[in-house]
XYZ file of C-alpha atoms in Angstrom:
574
model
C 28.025 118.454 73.364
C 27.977 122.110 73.180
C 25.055 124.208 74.505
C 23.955 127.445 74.752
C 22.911 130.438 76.419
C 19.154 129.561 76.359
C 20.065 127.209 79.636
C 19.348 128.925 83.190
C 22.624 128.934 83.911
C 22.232 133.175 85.017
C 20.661 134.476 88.257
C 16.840 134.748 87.478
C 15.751 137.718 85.150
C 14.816 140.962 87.166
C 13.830 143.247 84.253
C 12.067 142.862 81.941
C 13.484 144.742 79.310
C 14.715 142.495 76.975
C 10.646 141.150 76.872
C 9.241 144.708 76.833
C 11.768 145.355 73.648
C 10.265 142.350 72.156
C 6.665 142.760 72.708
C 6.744 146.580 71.423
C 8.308 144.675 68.308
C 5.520 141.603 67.904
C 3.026 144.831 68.698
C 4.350 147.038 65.971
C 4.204 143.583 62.802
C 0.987 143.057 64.113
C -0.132 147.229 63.656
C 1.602 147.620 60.256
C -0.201 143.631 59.557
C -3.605 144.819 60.504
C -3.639 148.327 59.042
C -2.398 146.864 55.320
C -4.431 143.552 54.914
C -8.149 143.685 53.668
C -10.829 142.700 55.621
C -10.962 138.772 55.715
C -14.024 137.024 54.541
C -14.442 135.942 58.317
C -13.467 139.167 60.143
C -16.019 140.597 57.641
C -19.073 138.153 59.330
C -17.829 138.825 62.476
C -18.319 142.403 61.810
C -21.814 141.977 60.514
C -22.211 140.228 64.575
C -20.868 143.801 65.948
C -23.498 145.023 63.782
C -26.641 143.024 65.667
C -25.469 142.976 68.907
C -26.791 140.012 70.542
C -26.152 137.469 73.550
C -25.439 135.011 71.041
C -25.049 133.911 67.096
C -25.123 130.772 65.386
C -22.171 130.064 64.856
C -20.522 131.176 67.893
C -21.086 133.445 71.255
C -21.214 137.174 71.244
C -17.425 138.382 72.486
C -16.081 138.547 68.829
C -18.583 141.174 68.680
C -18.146 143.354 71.361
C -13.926 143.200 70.439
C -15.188 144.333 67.003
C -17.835 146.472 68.192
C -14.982 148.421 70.814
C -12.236 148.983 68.082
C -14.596 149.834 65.242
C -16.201 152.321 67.133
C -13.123 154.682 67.285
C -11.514 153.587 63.631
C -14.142 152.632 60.781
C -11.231 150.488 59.094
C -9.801 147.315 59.280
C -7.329 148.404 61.894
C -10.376 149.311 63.756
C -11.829 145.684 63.633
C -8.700 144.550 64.409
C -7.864 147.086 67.328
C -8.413 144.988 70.304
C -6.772 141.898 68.885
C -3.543 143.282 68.654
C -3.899 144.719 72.424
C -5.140 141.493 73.732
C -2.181 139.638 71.779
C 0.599 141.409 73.209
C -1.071 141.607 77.032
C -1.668 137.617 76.438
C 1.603 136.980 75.910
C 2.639 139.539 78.723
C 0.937 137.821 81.391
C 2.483 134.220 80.301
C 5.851 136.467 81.047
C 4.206 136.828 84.616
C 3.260 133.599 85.418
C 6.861 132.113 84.070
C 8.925 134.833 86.447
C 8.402 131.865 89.061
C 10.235 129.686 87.386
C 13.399 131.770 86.580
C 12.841 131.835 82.734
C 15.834 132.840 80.464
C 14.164 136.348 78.832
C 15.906 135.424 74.960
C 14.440 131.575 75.950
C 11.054 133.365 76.339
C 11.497 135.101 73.090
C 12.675 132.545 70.792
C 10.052 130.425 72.161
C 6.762 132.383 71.631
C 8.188 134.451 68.750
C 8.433 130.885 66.704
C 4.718 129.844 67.360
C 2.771 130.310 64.430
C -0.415 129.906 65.729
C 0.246 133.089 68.171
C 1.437 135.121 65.080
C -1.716 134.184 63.145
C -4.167 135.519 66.448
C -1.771 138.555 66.580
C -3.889 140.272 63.729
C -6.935 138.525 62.854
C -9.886 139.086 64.538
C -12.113 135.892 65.067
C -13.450 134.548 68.472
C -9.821 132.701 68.425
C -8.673 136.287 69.457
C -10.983 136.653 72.740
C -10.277 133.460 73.406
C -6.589 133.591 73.894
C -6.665 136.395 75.851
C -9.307 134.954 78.463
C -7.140 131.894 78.129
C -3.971 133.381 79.714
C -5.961 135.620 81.787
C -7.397 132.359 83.457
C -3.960 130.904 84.002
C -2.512 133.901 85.151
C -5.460 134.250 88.206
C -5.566 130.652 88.717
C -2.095 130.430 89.425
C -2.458 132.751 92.181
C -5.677 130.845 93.231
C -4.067 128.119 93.750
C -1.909 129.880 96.673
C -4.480 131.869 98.427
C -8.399 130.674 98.656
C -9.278 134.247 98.052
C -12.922 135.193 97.531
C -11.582 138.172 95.591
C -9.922 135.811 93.344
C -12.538 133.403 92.546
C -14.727 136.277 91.975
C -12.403 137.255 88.876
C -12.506 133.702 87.986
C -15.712 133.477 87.625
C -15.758 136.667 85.502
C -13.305 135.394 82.884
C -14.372 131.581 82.897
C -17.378 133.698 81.834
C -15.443 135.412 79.521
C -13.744 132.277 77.847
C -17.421 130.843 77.333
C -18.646 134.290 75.802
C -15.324 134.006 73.335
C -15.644 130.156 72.208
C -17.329 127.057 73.743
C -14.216 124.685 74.202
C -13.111 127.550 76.473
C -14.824 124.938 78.761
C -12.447 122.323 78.627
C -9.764 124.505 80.201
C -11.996 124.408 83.311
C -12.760 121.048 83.087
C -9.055 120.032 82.622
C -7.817 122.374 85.306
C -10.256 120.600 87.408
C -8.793 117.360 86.236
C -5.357 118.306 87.377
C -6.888 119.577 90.988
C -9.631 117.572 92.427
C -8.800 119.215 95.907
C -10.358 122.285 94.596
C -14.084 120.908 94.865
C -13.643 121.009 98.777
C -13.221 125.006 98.484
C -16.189 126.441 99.007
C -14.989 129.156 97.254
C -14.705 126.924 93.858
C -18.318 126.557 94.288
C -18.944 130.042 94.458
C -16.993 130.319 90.930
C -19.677 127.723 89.442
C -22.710 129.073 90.223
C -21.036 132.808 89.725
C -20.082 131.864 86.102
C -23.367 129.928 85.057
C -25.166 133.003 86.008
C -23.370 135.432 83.948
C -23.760 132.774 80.873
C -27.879 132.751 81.651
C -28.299 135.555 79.166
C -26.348 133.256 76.034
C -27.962 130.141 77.368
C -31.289 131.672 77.336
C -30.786 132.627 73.717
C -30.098 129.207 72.729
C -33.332 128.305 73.952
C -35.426 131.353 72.453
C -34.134 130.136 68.996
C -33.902 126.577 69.003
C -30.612 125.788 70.173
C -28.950 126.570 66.856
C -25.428 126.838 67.652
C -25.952 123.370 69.364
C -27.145 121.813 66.320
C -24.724 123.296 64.379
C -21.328 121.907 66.201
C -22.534 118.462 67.404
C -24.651 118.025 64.499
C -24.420 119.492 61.094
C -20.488 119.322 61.181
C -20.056 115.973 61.925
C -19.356 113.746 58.788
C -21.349 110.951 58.754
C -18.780 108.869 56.671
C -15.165 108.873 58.302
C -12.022 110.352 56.028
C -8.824 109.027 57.465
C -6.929 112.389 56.383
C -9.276 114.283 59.633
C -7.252 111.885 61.460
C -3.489 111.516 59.969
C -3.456 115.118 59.116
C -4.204 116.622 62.432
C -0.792 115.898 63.914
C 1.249 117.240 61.270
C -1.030 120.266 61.154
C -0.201 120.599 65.062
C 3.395 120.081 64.180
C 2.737 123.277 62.123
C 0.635 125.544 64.374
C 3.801 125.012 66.954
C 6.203 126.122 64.530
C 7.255 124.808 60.995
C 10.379 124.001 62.477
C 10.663 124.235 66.342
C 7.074 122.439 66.688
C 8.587 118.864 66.522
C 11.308 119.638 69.988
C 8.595 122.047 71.426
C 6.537 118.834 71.968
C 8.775 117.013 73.400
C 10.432 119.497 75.471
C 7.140 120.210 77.015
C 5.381 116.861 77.729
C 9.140 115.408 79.220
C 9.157 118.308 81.374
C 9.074 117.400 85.254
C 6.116 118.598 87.090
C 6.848 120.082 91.113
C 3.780 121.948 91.664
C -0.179 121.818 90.725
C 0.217 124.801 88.514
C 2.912 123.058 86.314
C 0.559 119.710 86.513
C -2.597 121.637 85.640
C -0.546 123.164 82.705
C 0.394 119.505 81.277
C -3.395 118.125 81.640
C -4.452 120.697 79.945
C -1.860 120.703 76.976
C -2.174 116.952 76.913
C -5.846 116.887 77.381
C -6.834 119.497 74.826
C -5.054 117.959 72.111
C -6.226 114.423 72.422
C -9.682 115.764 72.599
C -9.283 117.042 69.709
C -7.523 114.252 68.192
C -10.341 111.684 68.954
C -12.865 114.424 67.553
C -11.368 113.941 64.555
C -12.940 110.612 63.734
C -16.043 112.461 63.889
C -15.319 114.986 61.592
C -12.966 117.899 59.992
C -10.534 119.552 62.886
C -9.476 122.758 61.939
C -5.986 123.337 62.948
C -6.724 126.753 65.117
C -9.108 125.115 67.577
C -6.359 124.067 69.455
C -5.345 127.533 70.304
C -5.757 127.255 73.861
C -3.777 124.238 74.294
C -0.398 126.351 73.347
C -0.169 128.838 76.193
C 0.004 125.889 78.801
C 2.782 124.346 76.134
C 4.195 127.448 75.731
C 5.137 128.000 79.571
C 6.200 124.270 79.911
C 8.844 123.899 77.196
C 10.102 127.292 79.136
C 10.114 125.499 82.195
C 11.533 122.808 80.566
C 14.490 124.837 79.423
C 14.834 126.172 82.991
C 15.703 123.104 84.223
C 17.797 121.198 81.945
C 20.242 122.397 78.946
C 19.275 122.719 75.711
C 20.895 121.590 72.949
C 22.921 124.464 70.917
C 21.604 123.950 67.829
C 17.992 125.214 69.209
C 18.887 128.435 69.839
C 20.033 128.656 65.866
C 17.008 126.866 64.376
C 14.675 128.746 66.740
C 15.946 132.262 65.354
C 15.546 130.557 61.742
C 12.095 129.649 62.959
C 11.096 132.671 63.701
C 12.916 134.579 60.574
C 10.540 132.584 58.089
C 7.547 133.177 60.015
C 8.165 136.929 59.885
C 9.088 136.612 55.984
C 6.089 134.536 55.374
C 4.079 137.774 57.273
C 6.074 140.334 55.295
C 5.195 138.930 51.953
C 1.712 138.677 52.931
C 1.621 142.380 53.636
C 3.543 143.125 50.496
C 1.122 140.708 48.293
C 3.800 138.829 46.801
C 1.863 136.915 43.884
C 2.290 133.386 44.499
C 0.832 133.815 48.534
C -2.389 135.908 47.256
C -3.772 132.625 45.252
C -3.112 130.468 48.705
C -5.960 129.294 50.335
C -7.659 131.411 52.931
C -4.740 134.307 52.046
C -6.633 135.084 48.749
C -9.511 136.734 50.491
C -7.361 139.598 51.713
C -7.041 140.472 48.558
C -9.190 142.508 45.732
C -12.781 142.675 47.438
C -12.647 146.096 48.585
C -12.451 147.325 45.064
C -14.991 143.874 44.303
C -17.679 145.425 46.831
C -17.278 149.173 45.431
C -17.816 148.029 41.788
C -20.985 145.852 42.971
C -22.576 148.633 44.614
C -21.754 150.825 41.625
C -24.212 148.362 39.864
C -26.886 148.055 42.633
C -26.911 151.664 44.514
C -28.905 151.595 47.597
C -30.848 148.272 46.633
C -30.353 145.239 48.471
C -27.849 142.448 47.420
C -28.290 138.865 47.440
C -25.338 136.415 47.312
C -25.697 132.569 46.948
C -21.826 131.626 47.651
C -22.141 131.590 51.322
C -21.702 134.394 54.243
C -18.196 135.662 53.150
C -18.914 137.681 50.169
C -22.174 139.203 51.420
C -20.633 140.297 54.637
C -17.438 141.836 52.606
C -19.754 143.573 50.436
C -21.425 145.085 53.936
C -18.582 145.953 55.331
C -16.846 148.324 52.220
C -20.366 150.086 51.705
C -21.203 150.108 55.469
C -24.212 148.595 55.018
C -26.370 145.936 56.160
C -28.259 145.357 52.758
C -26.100 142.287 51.726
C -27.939 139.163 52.336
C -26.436 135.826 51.891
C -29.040 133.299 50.699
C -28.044 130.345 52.509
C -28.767 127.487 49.555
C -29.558 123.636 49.657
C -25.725 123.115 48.848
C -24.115 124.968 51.757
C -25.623 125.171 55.379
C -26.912 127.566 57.540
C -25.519 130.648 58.966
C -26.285 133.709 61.030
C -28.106 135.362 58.036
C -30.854 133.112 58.473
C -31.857 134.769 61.839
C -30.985 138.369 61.066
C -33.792 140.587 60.148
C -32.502 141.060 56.230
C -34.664 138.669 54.897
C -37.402 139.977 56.634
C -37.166 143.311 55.106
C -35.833 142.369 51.235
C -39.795 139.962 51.113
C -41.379 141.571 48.000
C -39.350 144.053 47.214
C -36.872 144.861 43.983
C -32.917 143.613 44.872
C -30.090 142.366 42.821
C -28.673 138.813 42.624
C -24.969 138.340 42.544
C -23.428 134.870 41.808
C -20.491 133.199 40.878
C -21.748 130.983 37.694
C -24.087 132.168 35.242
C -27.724 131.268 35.827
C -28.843 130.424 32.085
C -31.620 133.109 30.627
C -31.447 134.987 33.918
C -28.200 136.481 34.769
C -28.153 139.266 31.977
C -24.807 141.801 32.955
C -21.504 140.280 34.416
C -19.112 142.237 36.617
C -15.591 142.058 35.699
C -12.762 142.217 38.733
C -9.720 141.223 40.202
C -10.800 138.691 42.142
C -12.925 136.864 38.935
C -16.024 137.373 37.145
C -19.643 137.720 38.771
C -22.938 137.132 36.753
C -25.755 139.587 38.022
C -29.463 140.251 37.244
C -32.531 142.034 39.055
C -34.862 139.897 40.998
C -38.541 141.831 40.990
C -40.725 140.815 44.108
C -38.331 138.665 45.919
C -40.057 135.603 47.719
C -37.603 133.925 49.687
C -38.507 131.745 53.233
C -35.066 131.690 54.472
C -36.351 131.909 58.136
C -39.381 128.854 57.921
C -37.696 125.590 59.587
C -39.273 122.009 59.032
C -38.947 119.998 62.180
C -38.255 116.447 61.163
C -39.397 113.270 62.695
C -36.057 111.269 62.892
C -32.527 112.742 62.391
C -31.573 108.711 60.719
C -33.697 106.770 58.514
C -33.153 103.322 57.142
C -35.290 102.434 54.238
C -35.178 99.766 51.183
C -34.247 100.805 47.697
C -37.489 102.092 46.265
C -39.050 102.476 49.886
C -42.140 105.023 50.176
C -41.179 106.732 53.313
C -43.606 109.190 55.143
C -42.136 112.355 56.988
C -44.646 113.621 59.152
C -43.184 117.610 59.395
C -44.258 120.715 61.984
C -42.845 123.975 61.387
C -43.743 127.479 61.913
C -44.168 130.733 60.885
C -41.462 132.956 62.303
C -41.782 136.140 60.187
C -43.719 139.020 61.714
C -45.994 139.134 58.858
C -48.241 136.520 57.038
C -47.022 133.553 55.381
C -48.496 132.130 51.876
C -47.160 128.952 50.378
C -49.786 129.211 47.462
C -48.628 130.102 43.789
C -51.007 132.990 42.544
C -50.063 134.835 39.127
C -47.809 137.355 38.597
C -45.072 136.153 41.915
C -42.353 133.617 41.350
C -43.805 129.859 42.240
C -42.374 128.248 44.845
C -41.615 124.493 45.221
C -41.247 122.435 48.446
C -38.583 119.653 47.885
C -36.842 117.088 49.346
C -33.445 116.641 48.044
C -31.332 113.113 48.421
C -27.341 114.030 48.372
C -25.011 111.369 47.753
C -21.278 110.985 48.679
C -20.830 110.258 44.606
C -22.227 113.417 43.463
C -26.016 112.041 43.261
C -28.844 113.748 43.517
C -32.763 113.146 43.635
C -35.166 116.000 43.781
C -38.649 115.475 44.821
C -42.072 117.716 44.915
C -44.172 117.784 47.422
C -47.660 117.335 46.469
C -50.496 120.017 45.824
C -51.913 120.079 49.302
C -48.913 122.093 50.495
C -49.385 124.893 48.525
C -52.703 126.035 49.759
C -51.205 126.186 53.351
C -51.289 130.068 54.646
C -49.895 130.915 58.007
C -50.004 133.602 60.233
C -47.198 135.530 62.154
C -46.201 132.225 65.009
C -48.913 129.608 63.934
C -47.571 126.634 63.817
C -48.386 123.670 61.161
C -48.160 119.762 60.012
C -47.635 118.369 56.585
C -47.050 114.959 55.582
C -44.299 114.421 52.888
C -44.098 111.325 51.042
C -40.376 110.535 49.875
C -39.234 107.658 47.981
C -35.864 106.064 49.157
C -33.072 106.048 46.195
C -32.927 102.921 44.147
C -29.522 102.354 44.716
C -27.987 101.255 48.227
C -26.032 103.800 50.142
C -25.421 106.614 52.540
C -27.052 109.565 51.464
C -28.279 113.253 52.927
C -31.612 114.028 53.070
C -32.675 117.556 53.749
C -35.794 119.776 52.208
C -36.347 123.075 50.863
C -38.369 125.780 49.556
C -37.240 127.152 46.482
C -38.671 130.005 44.258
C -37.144 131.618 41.100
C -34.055 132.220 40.324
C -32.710 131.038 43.558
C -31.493 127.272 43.921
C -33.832 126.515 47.177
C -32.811 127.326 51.009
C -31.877 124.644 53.615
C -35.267 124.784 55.424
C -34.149 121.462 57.842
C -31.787 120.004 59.512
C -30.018 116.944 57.658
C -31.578 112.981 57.977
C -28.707 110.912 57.481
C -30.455 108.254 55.256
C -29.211 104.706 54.596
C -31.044 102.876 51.897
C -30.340 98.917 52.637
């Protein structure tokens, strides 16, 4: 068998040249990349964080924000929300160069290797707490490494800082601790590890304390409202392939098994295979709970990443590797290239399609609207791209009955738009309401003018039980608390001349079904002040036919199609 150069068959590398070459390259795609591409729909929220800084958001914690926050501050562009994400890309990948010097890695090894894994490519430009994340994530390798030499007080203060820092950026940053941990149980008889506990939990106080002051939303969110209650066996079967994928599209399948056959001869290398091995079975066996998306396993790829390299260090490597590793990497970079250039077919792919058309989208809505405020009903991405090309904040997403909550629900928008004259944008017509349609690129949109907007985005209806079994037919009593959380007065009741609103309960089923149901007359004469709190008793009748369904209730005034005002009860009529 023939083999290559990629074997360690040279004295170790000295320079690092060949590396610096190559990361001036990956920096330079990932510059041209972010100074072409449109905002994405999610870079766009993210922005709208940077814009109410905060110790935390509901969907995630607060260092997406301060990366967007830094780089937009010196470039009002896309280049300038994607600043720091193309720095903290290239000094990631730099300091897994660093930690791999030990082992005598071959530089073009290194190269072909991290060059040809696409999930690095797609964090080299987009920013999205992914991008913090893998930063913090070689940054805590790269300290740990040298922790595990010297118990240095210095050096668990720094680990301390960016454990913090992972935690900030996403909240599985936690199993890299906890796996690390897994892979050194001598550490707990440092008293210096101890120090990096309680120094870490401190600096998170300020997030944790947020969760409390509102309710422990994100919480709710991830363990809760994104679980599927019924299994799909594609979460499952997919989730390998997709990992097959995020490794390389062709290099992923012998990166795997160069880098779990590897053979381990220190606690660095061993921490480095718990946590690649740990990380991706967690997520594996999350998967029967719910959707994985293929990016959350990020983290697990810079500990794979050093082990295949170690790996190649210590045994030959096949020739044809070094040949389908450049061919690899060549389609990646294509696939990039065409994105930049907008070559037709990509632009109509998936998530690619929103880099595409909504900056001229956003201008030709605020032509319509002017200085007014904007409501959207198609969830947070178009409201926050309309935000971002008019620098504004007046683009409110109305989070409705069919989607779920997001961070718009706690920003002070809907506070301000109560009662006052804004423009509804949505993507099908609303018969005998949406009068003048906008015309684009990116599709159609059917507008109108909403007089007097009511809206109670922000009111919450504690429920008794989060699962309910009940016979077909069942009268079922939910005995709700909820409270007023607006700064100013609160009136369910339905006088003349403002749009009427109607408290429902809505069933969802898993075939498409839905049951509405009104709440009785006694609600509307309830009137609350700014933080008073108050019960009502909602009597629901249980589907006729048996099944799983959703069960969630809303307020809903004209023309909107009713906010989530609850969490979900999983009901099962029996």
């Amino acid at each position: 068998m023939q083999h290559n150069s990629l074997n360690n068959t040279q004295p170790p590398v000295k320079y690092n040249r060949p590396v610096i070459y190559f990361l001036l390259l990956w920096t330079a795609l990932n510059v041209l990349q972010a100074c072409t591409l449109e905002i994405h729909a999610d870079e766009a929220y993210y922005w709208m964080y940077s814009r109410f800084l905060d110790w935390g958001y509901y969907d995630h914690p607060p260092m997406v924000a301060l990366f967007i926050k830094a780089g937009y501050s010196l470039m009002h562009s896309e280049f300038g929300v994607r600043l720091f994400t193309v720095l903290s890309s290239t000094i990631s990948l730099y300091l897994i160069w660093l930690m791999l010097k030990k082992y005598s890695i071959n530089a073009r090894a290194f190269i072909l290797v991290m060059a040809g894994i696409f999930v690095f490519h797609i964090y080299g430009f987009t920013t999205t707490p992914d991008s913090p994340l893998l930063l913090f994530t070689a940054l805590f390798f790269y300290v740990y490494q040298r922790y595990i030499e010297k118990d240095s007080w210095t050096l668990a203060l720094i680990l301390s800082v960016i454990i913090a820092g992972l935690l900030y950026s996403k909240y599985h940053g936690v199993l890299l601790v906890v796996f690390t941990l897994l892979s050194n149980i001598k550490l707990l008889k440092r008293g210096s590890f101890w120090g990096i506990v309680l120094l870490a939990v401190g600096l998170y106080v300020p997030h944790i304390l947020w969760q409390v002051n509102h309710d422990y939303p994100s919480l709710k969110y991830h363990l809760s409202e994104r679980s599927a209650e019924t299994y799909n066996f594609s979460y499952s079967y997919l989730y390998p392939i997709g990992q097959l994928a995020m490794a390389g599209p062709l290099i992923g399948w012998f990166l795997f098994y160069k880098g779990f056959t590897v053979r381990i001869k220190d606690a660095f290398m061993r921490a480095l295979m718990i946590n690649s091995v740990g990380i991706l079975l967690f997520f594996f066996f999350t998967s029967f709970k719910g959707e994985v998306q293929l990016h959350w396993t990020l983290i697990a790829y810079v500990p794979l990443s050093m082990l295949v390299l170690i790996g190649f260090a210590q045994s030959r490597v096949p020739a044809w590797f070094n040949k389908l590793a450049i061919a690899n990497m060549a389609l990646i970079v294509l696939l990039r290239l065409c994105i930049i250039i907008g070559f037709p077919p990509l632009v109509e792919v998936g998530a690619i399609k929103s880099f595409f058309g909504f900056r001229d989208w956003a201008k030709a809505v605020h032509a319509k609207a002017g200085d007014n405020y904007v409501i959207f009903s198609e969830g947070f991405q178009n409201p926050s791209k309309y935000n971002f090309y008019n620098n504004t904040v007046k683009g409110l997403n109305y989070d409705t009955r069919y989607y779920r909550r997001t961070q718009y629900d706690i920003w002070p928008i809907d506070d301000s738009i109560q009662h006052k004259r804004a423009y509804l944008v949505v993507e099908d017509p609303i018969p005998g309401t949406t009068t003048d349609t906008i015309k684009t690129s990116v599709g159609n949109w059917y507008t109108c003018w909403v007089n007097n907007v009511r809206t109670y985005q922000k009111i919450d209806f504690e429920l008794p039980a989060y699962k309910i079994t009940a016979s077909p037919g069942e009268k079922v009593t939910l005995n709700l608390s909820f409270k007023n959380t607006y700064s100013f007065p609160v009136d369910f009741g339905n006088a003349p001349g403002q749009s009427p609103v109607y408290f429902e309960a809505c069933f969802f089923g898993d075939d498409g079904f839905q049951n509405v149901q009104k709440a009785d007359d006694s609600f509307y004469h309830i009137t609350l002040q700014p933080g008073q709190n108050a019960h009502y008793n909602f009597a629901v009748t249980a589907p006729a036919k048996k099944g799983r369904y959703e069960l969630i209730l809303s307020l809903r005034t004209q023309p909107f199609e009713g906010g989530r005002n609850s969490g979900a009860i999983n009901f099962t009529v029996k």
